[in-house]
Coordinates of C-alpha atoms in Angstrom, one line a residue:
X1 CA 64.4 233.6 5.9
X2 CA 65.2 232.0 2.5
X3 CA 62.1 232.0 0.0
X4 CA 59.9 234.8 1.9
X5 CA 59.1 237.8 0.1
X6 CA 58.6 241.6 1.5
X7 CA 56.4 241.0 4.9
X8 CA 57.2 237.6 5.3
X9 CA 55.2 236.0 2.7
X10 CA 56.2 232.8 0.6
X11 CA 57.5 233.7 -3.0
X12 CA 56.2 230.6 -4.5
X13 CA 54.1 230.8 -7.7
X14 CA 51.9 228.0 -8.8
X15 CA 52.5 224.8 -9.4
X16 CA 53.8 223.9 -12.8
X17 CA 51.6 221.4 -15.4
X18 CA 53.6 218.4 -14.3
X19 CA 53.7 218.6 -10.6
X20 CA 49.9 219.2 -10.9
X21 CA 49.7 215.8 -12.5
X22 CA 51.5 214.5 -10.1
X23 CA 49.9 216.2 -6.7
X24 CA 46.7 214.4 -8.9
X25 CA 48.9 211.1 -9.2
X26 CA 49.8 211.0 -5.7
X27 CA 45.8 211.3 -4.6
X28 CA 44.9 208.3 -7.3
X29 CA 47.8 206.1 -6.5
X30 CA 47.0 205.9 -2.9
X31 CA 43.1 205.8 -3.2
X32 CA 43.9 202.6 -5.8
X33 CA 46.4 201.1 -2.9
X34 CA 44.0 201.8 0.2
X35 CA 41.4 200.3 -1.7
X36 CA 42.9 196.9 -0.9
X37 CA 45.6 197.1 1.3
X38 CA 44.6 197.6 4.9
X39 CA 42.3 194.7 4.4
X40 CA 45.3 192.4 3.7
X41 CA 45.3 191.0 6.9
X42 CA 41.3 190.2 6.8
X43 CA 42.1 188.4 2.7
X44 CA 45.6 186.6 4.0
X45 CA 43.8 184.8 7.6
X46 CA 40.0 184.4 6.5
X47 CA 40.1 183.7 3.0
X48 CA 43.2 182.1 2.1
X49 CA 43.8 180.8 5.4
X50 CA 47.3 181.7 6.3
X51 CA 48.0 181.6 9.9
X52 CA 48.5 185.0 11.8
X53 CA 51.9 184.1 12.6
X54 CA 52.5 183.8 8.9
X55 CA 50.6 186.4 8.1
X56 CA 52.2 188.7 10.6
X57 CA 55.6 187.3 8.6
X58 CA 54.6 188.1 5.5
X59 CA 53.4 192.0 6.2
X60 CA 56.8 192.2 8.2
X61 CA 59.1 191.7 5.2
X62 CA 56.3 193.6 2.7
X63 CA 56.8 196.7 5.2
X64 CA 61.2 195.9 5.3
X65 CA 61.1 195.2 1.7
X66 CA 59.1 198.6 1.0
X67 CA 61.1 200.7 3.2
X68 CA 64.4 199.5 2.4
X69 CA 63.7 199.3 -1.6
X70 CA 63.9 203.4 -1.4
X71 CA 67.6 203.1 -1.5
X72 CA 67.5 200.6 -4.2
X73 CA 64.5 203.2 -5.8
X74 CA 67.3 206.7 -5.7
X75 CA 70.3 204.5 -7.2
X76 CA 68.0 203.5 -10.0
X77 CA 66.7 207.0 -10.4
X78 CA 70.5 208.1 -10.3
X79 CA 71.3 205.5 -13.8
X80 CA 67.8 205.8 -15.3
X81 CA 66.3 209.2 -14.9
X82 CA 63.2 210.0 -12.7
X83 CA 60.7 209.4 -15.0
X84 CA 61.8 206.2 -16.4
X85 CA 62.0 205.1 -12.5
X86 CA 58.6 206.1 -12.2
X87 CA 57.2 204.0 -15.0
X88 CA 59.5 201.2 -14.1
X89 CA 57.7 201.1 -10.4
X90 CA 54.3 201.9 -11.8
X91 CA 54.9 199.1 -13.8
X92 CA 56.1 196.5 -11.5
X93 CA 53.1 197.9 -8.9
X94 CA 50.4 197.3 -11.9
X95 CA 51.6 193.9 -12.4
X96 CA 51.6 193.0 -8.7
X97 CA 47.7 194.2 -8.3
X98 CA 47.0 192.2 -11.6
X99 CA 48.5 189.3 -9.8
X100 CA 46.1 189.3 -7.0
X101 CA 43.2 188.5 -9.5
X102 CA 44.0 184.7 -9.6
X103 CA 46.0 185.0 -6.4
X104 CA 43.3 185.2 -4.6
X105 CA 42.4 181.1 -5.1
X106 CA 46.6 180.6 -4.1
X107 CA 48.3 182.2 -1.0
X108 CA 51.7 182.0 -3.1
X109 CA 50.2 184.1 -5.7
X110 CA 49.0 185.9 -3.5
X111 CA 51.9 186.8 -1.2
X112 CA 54.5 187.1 -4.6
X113 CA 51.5 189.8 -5.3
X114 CA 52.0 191.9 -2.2
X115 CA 55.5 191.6 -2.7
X116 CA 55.4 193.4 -6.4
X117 CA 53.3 195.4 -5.0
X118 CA 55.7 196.5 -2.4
X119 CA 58.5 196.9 -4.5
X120 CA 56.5 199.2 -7.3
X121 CA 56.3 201.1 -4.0
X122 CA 60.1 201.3 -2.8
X123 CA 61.1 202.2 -6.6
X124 CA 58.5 204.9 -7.3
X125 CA 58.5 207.0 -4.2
X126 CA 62.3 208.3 -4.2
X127 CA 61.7 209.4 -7.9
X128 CA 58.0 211.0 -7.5
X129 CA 59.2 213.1 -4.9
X130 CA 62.4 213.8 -6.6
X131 CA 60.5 215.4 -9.8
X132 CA 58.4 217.0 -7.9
X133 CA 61.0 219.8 -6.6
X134 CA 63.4 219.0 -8.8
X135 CA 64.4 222.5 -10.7
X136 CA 61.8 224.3 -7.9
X137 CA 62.3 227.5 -6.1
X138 CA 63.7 226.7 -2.4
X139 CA 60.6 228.4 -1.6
X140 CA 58.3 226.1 -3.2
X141 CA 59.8 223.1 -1.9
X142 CA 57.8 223.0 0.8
X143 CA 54.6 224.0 0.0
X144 CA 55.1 221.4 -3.0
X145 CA 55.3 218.6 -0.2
X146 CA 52.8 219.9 1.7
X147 CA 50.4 219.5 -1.3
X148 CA 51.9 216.2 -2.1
X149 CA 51.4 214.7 1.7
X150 CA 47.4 216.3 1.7
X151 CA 46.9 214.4 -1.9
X152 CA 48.6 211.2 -0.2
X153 CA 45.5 211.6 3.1
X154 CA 43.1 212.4 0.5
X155 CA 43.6 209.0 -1.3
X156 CA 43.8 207.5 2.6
X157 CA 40.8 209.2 3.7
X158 CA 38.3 207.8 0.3
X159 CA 39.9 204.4 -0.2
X160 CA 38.9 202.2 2.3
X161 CA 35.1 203.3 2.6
X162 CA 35.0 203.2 -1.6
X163 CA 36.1 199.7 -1.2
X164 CA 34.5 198.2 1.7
X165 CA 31.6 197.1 0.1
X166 CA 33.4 195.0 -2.6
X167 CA 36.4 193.9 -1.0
X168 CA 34.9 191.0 0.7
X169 CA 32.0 190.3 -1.5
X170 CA 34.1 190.5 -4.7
X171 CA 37.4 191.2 -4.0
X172 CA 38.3 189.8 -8.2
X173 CA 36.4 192.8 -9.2
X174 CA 38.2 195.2 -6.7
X175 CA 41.8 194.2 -7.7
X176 CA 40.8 194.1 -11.6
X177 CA 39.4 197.8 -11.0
X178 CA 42.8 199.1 -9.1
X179 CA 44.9 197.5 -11.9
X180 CA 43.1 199.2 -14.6
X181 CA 43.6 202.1 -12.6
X182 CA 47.3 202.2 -11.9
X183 CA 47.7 201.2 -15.8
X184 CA 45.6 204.5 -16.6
X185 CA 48.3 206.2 -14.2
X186 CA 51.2 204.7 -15.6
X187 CA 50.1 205.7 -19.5
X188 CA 50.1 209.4 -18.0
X189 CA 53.4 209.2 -16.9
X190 CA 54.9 208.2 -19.7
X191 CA 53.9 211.3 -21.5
X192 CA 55.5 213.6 -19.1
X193 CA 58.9 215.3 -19.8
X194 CA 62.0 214.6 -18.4
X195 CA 62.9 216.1 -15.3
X196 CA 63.8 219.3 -15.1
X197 CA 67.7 220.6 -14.6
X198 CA 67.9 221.7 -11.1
X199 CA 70.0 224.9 -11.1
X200 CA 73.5 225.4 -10.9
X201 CA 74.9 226.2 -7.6
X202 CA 76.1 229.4 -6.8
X203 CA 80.1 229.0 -6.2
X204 CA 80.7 229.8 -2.4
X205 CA 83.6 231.6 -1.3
X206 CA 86.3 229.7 0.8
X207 CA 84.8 231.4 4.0
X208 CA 81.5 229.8 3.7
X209 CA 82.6 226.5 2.7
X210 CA 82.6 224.1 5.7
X211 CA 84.9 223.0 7.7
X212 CA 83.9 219.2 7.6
X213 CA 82.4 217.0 4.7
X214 CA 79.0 216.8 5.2
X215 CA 77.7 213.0 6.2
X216 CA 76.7 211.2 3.5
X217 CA 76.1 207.8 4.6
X218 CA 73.0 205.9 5.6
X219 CA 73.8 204.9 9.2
X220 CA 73.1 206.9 11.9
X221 CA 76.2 208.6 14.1
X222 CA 76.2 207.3 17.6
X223 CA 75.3 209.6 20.1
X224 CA 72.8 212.7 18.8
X225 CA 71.9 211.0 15.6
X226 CA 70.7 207.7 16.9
X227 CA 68.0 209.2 19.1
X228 CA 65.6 210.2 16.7
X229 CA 66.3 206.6 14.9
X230 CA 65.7 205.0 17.9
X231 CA 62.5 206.7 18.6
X232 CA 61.4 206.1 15.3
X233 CA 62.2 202.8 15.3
X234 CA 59.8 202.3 18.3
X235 CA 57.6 204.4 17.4
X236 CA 56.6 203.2 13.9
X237 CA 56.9 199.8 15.8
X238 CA 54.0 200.5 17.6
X239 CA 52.0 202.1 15.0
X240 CA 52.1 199.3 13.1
X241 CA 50.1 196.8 15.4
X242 CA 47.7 199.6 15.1
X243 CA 48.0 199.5 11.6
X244 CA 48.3 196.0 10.4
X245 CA 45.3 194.2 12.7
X246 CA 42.8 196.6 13.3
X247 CA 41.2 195.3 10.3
X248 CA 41.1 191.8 11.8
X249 CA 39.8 192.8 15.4
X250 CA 37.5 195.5 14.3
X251 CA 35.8 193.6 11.1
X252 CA 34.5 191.0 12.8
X253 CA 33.2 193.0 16.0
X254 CA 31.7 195.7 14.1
X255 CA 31.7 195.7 9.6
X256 CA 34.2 196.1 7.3
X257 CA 32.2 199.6 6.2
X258 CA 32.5 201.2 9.9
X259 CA 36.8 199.8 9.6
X260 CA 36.6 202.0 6.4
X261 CA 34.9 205.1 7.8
X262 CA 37.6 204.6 11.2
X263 CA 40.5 204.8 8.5
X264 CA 38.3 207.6 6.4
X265 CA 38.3 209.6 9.9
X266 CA 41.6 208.6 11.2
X267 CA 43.3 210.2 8.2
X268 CA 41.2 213.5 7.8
X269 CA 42.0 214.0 11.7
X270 CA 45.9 213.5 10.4
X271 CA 45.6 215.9 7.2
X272 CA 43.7 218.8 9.6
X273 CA 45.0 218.7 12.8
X274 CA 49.3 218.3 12.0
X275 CA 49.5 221.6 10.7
X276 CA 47.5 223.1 13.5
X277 CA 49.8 221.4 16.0
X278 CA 52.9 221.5 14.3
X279 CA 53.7 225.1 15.6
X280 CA 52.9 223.5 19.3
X281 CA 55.0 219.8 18.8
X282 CA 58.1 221.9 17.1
X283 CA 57.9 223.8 20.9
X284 CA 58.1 220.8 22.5
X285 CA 61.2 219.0 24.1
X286 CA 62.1 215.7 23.0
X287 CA 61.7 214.2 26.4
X288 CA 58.0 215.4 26.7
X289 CA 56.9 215.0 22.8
X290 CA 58.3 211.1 23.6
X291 CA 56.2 210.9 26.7
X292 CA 52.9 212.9 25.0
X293 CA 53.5 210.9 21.9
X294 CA 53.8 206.8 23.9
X295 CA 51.5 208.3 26.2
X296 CA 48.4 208.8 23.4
X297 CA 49.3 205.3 22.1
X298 CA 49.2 203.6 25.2
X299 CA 45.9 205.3 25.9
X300 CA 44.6 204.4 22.7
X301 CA 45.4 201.1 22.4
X302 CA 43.8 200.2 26.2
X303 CA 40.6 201.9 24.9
X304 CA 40.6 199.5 21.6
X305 CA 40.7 196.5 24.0
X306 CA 37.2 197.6 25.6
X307 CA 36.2 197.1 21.7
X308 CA 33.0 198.1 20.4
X309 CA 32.9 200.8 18.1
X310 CA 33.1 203.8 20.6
X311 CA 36.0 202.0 21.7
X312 CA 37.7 201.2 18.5
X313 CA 36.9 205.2 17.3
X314 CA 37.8 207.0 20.3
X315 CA 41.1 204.7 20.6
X316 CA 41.5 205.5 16.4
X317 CA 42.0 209.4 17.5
X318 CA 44.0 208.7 20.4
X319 CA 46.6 206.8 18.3
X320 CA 46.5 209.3 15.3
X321 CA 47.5 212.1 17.8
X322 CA 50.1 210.0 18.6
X323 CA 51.5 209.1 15.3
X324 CA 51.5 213.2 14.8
X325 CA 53.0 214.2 17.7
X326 CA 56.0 211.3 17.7
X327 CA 56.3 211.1 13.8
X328 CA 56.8 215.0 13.1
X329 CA 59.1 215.5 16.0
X330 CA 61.2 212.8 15.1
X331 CA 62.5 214.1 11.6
X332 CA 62.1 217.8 12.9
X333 CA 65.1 216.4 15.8
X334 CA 66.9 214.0 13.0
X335 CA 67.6 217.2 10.9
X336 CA 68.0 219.6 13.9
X337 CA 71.1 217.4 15.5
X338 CA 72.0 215.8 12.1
X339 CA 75.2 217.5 9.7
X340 CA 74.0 215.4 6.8
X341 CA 72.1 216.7 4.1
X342 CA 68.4 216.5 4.2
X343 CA 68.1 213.5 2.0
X344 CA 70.0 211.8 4.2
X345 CA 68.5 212.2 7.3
X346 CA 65.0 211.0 5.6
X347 CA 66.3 208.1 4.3
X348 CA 67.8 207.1 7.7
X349 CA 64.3 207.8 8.9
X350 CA 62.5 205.7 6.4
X351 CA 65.2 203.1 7.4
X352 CA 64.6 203.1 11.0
X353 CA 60.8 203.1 10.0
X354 CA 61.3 199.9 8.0
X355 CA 63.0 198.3 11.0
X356 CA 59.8 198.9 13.4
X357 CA 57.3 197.6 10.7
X358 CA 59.6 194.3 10.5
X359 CA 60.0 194.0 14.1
X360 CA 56.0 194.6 14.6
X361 CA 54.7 192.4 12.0
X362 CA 57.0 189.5 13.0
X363 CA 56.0 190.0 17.3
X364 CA 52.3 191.4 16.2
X365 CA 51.3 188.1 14.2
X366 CA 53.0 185.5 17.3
X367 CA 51.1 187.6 19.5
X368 CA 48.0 188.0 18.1
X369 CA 47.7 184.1 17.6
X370 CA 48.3 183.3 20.9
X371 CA 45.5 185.8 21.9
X372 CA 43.2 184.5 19.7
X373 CA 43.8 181.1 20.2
X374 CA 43.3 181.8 24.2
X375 CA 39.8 183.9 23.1
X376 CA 41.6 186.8 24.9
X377 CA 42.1 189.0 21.7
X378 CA 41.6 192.3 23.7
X379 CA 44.5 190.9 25.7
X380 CA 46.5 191.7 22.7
X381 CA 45.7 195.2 22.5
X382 CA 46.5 195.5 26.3
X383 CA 50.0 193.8 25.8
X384 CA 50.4 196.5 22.8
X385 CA 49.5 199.8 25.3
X386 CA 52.3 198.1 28.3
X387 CA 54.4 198.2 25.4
X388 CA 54.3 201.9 24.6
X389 CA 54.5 202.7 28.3
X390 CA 57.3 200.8 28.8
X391 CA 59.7 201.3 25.3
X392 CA 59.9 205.1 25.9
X393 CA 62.4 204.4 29.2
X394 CA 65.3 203.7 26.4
X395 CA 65.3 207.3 24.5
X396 CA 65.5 208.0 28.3
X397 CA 68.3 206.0 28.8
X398 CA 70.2 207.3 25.6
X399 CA 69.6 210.5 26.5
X400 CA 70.6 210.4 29.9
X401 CA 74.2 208.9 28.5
X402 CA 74.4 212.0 26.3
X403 CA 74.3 214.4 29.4
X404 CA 77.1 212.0 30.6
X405 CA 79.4 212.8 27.8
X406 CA 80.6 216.4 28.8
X407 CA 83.0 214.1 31.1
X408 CA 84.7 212.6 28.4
X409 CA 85.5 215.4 26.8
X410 CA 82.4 216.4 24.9
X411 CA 81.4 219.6 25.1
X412 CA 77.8 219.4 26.3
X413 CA 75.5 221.1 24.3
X414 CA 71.8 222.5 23.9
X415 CA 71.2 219.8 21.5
X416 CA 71.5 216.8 23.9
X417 CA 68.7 217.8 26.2
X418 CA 66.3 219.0 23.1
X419 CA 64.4 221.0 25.2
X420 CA 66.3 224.3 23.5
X421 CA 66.7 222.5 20.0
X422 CA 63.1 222.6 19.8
X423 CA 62.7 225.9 20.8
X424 CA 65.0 227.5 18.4
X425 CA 66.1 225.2 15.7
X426 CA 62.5 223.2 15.4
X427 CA 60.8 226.1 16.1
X428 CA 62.3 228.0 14.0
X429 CA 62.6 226.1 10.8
X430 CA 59.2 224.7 11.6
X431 CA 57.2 227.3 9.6
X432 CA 59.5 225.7 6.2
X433 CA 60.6 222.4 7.7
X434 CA 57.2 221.4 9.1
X435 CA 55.1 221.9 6.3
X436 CA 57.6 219.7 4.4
X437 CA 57.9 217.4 7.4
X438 CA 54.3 216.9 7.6
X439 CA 54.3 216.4 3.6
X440 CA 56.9 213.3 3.9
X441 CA 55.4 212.1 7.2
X442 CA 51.9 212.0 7.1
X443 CA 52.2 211.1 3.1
X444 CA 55.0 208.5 3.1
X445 CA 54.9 207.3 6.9
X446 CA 50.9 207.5 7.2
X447 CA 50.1 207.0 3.9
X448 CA 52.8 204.7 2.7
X449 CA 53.7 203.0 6.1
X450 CA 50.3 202.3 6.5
X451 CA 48.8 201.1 3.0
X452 CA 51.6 200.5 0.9
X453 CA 52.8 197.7 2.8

């Protein structure tokens, strides 16, 4: 294997003065953002007084605008460099959190706030992770990740706790203190170097070029490629209800310090318990990770709508296995049954993740309204566990029409019924792949699907 040394060991040295300011970066910048932005639901409805359908409008097209921004965030890296992208984001994100100071007397203000906010995001992440393994050892890449996604939980698991003492009783004082912040993070970046040269590629002889261009393009193909980005379509669709109103079922039925310590335990369960089941989830077939993966959801979510705060912490874990279980196996499929490069097939994946946030925030908000206004708000959460038994019969559906194929002429392959790719190609590259799986997923899809939105 690529990057091992004599018994199988990684070959990877330490990590360089820059990436350790970043790996420090990435823990700050999402303590700062989870400071505030889980309760955004709780400031948007009780405060300023926006509606929940509104509300659920408004974190629909934060979540699109963050997700889809990442392709707008790599063609500006591409003219600009990497770290002028960064400061450019940083920037934009400092000046959206500065914003919140006096929007917090005008729902415009505030709303243009989130908005900035979510931008700063969609610009800076393409970039951070770029310089971080840009000019690295393939080796390294993956531990580099791995660190990146564990600084990422860190900054999940201490925000909301640190916060929830101030972020209803002075919530001015909050959003002044994660400005200064990200301006204090924004100062450092601006005295790192530019971006290290990757190296040159080594030329390839004519037998180990291949045969076809590699896909290069942000849509998915029909047939193999679409099943992971349908999955995670519904899958981050679901989450997100989690996500987004929690806060405003669990605050009011129990305190906005026992929310914090649920998030604070939700995401050290995520940072210790993916890597000890990623060996177990990259063994699994598609067709069962889908069914274990809904199946936790569902489960969780009914146990949320018993409420109290057994209820809301015992459904917390049952989701966050979920969310590990669905999330990881997702991209370790999209890369097994995908040609394009790797790059690619994540930014398909944050794509597809941006479409479930949109379509969740927009249905989430309508629904949660007319639960509330009934006074049947657990209903909601019961409505939100049918869901997740019932969405997992289309990946069945798809993949059923896979096996179909062999009759028109395809070739049926080990691929189509996942079972196999798991075994070999997930298991196999889930020792490298997982690790920097795990450091995209539960850093950018749990850390930045969940706060940064």
């Amino acid at each position: 294997m690529r990057g091992r040394g004599p018994g199988g060991r990684r070959t990877a040295g330490p990590p360089t003065g820059p990436q350790s300011f970043l790996l420090a970066c990435s823990f700050l910048i999402t303590l700062g953002s989870f400071a505030v932005l889980p309760y955004m639901s709780v400031l948007l409805h009780q405060r300023l007084g926006l509606g929940l359908g509104t509300v659920g409008a408004v974190l629909a097209v934060a979540s699109l605008v963050q997700f889809s921004g990442g392709v707008a965030g790599a063609a500006l890296a591409r003219r600009i460099g990497l770290r002028a992208t960064m400061l450019v984001a940083l920037g934009v994100r400092t000046a959206g959190f500065a914003a919140f100071v006096p929007g917090l007397g005008s729902p415009a203000l505030a709303v243009g706030a989130l908005f900035l906010v979510s931008c700063g995001a969609a610009l800076y992440l393409p970039a951070n992770k770029a310089y971080l393994v840009e000019g690295a050892k393939e080796s390294e890449r993956p531990r580099l990740l791995s660190a990146s996604g564990s600084a990422f939980n860190a900054g999940i698991a201490l925000g909301p706790p640190a916060a929830a003492p101030f972020v209803l009783a002075s919530p001015g004082a909050l959003f002044g203190a994660v400005t200064l912040l990200f301006a204090v993070v924004g100062l450092g970046h601006a005295l790192l170097p530019s971006a290290p040269r990757p190296p040159a590629p080594r030329p390839s002889s004519p037998a180990t070029l291949p045969a076809t261009r590699p896909d290069t393009t942000g849509s998915p193909r029909p047939g193999r490629d679409a099943l992971p980005f349908t999955v995670t379509v519904l899958s981050v669709y679901v989450f997100m209800f989690f996500q987004h109103y929690l806060a405003l079922y669990a605050v009011p039925r129990t305190s906005a310090s026992f929310y914090g310590a649920v998030l604070m335990g939700y995401a050290c369960l995520l940072v210790v318990a993916q890597p000890l089941l990623s060996e177990w989830i990259a063994g699994l077939a598609y067709g069962t990770a889908i069914r274990v993966g809904f199946g936790a959801m569902a489960a969780g979510t009914a146990v949320i709508a018993a409420g109290g705060r057994p209820g809301i912490g015992a459904g917390a874990a049952l989701i966050c296995l979920g969310e590990i279980v669905l999330f990881l196996k997702n991209d370790l499929e999209a890369l097994a049954r995908s040609s394009a490069e790797p790059a690619t097939v994540f930014g398909r994946q944050r794509l597809a993740a941006g479409i479930g946030a949109f379509a969740s925030g927009v249905a989430g908000g309508q629904l949660y309204e007319v639960a509330e206004g009934a006074g049947m708000v657990p209903g909601f959460w019961l409505v939100v566990s049918l869901q997740c038994l019932i969405l997992p019969v289309l990946p069945a559906l798809m993949t059923r029409e896979r096996r179909r194929a062999p009759s028109h002429g395809t070739p049926a392959t080990s691929t189509e019924t996942s079972g196999e790719t798991s075994g070999e190609t997930s298991g196999e590259t889930s020792g490298e792949t997982s690790g920097e799986t795990s450091g995209e997923t539960s850093g950018e899809t749990s850390g930045e699907t969940s706060g940064d939105v």
